[in-house]
CSV table of N, CA, C and O in Angstrom, one decimal:
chain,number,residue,atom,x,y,z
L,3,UNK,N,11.1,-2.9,8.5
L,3,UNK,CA,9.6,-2.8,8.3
L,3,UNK,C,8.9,-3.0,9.7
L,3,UNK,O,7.7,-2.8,9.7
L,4,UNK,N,9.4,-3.4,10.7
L,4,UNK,CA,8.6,-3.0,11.8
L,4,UNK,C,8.4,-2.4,12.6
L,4,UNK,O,7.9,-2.9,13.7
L,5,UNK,N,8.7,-1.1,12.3
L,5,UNK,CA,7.8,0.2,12.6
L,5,UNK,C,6.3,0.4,12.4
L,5,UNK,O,5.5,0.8,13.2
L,6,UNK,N,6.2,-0.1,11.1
L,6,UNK,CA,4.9,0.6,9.7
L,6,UNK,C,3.6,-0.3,10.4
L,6,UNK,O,3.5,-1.5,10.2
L,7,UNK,N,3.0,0.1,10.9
L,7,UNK,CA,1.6,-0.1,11.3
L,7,UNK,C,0.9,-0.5,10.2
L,7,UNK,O,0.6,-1.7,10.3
L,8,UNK,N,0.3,0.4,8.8
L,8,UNK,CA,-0.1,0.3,8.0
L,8,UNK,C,0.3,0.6,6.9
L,8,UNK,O,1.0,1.7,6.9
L,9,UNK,N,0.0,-0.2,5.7
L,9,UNK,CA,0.5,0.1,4.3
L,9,UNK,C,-0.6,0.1,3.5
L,9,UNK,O,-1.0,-1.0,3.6
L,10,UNK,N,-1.4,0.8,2.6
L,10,UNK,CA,-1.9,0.9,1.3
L,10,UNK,C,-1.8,1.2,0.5
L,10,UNK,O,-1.5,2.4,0.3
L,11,UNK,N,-2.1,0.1,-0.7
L,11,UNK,CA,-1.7,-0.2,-1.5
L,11,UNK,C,-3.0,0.6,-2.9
L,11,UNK,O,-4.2,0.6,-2.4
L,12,UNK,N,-2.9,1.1,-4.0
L,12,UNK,CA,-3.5,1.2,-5.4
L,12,UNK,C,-3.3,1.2,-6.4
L,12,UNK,O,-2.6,2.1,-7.0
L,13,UNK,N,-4.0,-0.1,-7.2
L,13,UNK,CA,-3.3,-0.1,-8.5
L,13,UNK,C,-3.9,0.8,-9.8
L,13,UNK,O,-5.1,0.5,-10.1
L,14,UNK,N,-3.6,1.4,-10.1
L,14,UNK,CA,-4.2,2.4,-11.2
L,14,UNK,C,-4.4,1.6,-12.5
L,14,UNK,O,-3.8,0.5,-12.5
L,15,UNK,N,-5.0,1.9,-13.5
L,15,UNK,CA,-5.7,1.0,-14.5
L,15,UNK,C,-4.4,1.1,-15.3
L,15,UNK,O,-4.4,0.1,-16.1
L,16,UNK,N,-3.5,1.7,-15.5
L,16,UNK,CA,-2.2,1.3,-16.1
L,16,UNK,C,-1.2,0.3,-15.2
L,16,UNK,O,0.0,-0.1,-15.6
L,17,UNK,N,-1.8,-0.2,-14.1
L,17,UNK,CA,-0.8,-1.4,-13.7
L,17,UNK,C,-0.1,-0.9,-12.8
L,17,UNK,O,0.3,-1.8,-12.1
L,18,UNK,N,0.4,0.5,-12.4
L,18,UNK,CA,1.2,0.8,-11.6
L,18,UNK,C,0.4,0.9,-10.3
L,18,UNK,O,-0.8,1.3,-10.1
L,19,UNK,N,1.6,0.4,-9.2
L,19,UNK,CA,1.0,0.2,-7.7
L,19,UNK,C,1.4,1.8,-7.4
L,19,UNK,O,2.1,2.4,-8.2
L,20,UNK,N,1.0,2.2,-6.1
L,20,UNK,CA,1.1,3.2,-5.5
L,20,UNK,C,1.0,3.2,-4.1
L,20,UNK,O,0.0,3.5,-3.4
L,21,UNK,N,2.3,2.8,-3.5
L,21,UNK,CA,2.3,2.6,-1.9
L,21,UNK,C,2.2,3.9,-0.9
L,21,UNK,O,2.7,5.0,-1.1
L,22,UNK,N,1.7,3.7,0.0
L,22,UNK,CA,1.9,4.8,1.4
L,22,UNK,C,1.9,4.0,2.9
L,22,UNK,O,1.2,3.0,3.3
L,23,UNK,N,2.4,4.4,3.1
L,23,UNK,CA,3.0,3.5,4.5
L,23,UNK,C,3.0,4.7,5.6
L,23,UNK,O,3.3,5.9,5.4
L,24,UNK,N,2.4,3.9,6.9
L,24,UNK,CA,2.4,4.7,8.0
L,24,UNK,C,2.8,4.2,9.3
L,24,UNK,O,2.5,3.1,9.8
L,25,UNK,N,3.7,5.3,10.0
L,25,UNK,CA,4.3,4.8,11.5
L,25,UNK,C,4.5,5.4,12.0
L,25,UNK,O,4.9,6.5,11.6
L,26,UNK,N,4.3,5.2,13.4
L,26,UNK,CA,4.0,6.1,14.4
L,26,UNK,C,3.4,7.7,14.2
L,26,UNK,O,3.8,8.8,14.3
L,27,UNK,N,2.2,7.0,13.7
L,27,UNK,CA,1.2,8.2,13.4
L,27,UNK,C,0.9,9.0,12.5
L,27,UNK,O,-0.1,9.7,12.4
L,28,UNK,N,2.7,8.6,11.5
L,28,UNK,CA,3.3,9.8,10.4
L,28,UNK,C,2.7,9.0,9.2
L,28,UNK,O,2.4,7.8,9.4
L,29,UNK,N,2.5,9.5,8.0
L,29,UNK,CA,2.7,9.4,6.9
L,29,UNK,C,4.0,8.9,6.1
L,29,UNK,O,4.8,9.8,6.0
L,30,UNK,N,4.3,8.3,5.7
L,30,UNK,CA,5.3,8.1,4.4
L,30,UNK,C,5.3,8.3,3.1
L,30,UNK,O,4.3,8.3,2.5
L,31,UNK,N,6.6,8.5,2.5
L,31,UNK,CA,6.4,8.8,1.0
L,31,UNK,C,5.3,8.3,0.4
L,31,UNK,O,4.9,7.3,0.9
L,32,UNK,N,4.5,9.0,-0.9
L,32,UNK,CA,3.9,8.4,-1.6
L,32,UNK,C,5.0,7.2,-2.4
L,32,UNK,O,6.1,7.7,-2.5
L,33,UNK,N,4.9,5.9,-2.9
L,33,UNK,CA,6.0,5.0,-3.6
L,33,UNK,C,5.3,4.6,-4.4
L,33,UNK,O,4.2,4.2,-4.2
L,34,UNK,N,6.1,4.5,-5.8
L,34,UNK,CA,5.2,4.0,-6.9
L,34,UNK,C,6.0,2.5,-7.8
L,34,UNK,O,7.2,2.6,-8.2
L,35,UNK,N,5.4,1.5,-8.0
L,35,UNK,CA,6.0,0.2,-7.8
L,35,UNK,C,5.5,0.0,-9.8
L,35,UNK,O,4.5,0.7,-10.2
L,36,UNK,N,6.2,-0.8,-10.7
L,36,UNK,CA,5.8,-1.7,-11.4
L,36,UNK,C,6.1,-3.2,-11.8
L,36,UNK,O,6.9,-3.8,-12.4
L,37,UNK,N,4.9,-3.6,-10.9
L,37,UNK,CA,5.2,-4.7,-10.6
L,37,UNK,C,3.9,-5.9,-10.2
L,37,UNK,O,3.0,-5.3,-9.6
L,38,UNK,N,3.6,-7.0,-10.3
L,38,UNK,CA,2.3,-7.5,-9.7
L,38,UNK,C,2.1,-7.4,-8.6
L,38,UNK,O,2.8,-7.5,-7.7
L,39,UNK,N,0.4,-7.0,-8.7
L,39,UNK,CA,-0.1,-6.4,-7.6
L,39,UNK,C,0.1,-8.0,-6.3
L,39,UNK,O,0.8,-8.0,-5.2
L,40,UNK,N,-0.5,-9.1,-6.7
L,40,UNK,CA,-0.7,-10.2,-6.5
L,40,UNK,C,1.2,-10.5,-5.7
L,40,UNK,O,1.6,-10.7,-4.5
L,41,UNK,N,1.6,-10.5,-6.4
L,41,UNK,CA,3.5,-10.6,-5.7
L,41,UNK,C,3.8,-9.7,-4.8
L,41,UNK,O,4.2,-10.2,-3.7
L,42,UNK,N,3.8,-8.9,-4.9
L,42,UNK,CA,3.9,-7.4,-4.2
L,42,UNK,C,3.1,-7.8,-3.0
L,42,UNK,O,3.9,-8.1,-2.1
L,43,UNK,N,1.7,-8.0,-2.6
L,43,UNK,CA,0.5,-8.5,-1.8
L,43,UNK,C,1.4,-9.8,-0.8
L,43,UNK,O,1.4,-9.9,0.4
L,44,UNK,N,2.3,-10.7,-1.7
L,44,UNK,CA,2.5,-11.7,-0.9
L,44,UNK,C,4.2,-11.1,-0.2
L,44,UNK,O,4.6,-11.6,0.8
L,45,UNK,N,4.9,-10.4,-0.6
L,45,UNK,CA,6.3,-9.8,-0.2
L,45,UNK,C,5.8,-8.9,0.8
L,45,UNK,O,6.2,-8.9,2.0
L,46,UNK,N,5.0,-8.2,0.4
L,46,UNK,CA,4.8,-7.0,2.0
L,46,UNK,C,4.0,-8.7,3.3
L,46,UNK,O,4.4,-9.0,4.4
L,47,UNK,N,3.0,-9.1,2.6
L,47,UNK,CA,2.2,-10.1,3.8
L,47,UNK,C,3.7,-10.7,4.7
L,47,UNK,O,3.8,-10.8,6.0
L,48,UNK,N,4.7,-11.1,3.7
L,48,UNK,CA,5.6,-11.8,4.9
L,48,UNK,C,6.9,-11.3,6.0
L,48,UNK,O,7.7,-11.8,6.7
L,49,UNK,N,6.5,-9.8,5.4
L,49,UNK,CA,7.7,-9.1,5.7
L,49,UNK,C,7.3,-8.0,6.5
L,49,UNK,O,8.1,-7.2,7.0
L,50,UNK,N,5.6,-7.7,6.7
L,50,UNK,CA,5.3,-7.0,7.7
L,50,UNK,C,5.3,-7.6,9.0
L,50,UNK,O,5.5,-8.8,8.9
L,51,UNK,N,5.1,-7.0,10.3
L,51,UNK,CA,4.8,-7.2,11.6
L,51,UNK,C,3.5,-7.8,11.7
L,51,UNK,O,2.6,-7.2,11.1
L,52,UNK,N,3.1,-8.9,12.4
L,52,UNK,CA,1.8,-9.3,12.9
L,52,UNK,C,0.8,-8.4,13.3
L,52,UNK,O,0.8,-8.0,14.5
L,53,UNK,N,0.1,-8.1,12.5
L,53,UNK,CA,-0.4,-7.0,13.5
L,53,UNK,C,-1.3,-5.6,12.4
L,53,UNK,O,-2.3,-4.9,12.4
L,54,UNK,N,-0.1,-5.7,11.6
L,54,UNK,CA,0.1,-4.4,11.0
L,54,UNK,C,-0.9,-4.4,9.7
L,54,UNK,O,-0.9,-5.4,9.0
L,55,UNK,N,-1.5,-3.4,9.6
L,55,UNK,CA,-2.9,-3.8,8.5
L,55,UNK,C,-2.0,-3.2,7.1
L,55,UNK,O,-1.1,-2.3,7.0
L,56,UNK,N,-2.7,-4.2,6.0
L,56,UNK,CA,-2.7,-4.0,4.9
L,56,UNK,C,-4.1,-3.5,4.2
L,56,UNK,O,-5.2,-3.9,4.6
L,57,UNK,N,-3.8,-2.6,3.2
L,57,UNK,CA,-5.1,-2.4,2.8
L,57,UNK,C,-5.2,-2.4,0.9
L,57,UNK,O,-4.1,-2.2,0.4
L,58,UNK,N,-6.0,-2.4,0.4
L,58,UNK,CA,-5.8,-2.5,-1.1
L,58,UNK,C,-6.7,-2.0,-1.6
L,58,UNK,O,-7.8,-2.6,-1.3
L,59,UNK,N,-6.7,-0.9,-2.4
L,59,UNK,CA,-7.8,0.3,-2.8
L,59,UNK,C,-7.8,-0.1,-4.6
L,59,UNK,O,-6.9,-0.3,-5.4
L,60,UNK,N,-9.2,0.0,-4.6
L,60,UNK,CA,-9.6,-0.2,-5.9
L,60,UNK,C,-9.8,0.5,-7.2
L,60,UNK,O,-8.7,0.9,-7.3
L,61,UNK,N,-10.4,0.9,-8.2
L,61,UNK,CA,-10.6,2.4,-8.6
L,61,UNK,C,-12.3,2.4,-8.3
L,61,UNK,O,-13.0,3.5,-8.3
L,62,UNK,N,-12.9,1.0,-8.0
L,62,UNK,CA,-14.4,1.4,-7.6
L,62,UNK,C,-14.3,1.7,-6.2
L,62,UNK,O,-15.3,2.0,-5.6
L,63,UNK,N,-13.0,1.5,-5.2
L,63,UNK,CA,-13.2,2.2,-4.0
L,63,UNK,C,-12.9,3.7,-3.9
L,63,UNK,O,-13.2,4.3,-2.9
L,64,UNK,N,-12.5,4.3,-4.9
L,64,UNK,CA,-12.0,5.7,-5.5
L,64,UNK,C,-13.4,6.1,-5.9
L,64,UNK,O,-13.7,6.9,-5.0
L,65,UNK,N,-14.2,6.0,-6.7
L,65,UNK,CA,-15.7,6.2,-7.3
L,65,UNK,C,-16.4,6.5,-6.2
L,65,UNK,O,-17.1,7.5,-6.1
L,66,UNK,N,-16.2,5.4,-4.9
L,66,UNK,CA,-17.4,5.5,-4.0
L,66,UNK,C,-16.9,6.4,-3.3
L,66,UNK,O,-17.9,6.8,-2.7
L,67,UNK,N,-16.0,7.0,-3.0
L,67,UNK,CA,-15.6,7.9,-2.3
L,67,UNK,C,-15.6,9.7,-3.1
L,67,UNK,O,-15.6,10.8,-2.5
L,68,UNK,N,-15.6,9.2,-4.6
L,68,UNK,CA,-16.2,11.0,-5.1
L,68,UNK,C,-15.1,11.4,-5.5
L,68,UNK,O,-14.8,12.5,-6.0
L,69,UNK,N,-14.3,10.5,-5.1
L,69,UNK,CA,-12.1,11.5,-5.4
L,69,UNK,C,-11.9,10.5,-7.2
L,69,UNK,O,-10.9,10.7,-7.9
């Protein structure tokens, strides 16, 4: 994992996460996780590189954006 610059994360109202990860510039698979959002949040926090943003998308961050 320390390549990945950034990772975000969306939980959809059925519970399933939805990862995309990015490095060196590129895109990564869409990955789809079932599992807590909250656990998941603290396994990527300690296993990413210093540095590297995490982000966590809501469905009212989905609304305000029109998608």
């Amino acid at each position: 994992m320390n390549e990945i610059e950034r990772v975000v994360l969306f939980q959809e109202e059925s519970g399933l996460i939805k990862l995309n990860y990015f490095r060196k510039d590129r895109r990564g698979p869409l990955l789809t996780f079932d599992y807590s959002l909250t656990e998941f949040v603290v396994f990527l926090s300690t296993r990413l590189n210093e540095g590297s943003t995490l982000e966590i998308l809501t469905k009212d961050d989905q609304d305000k954006n029109g998608q």
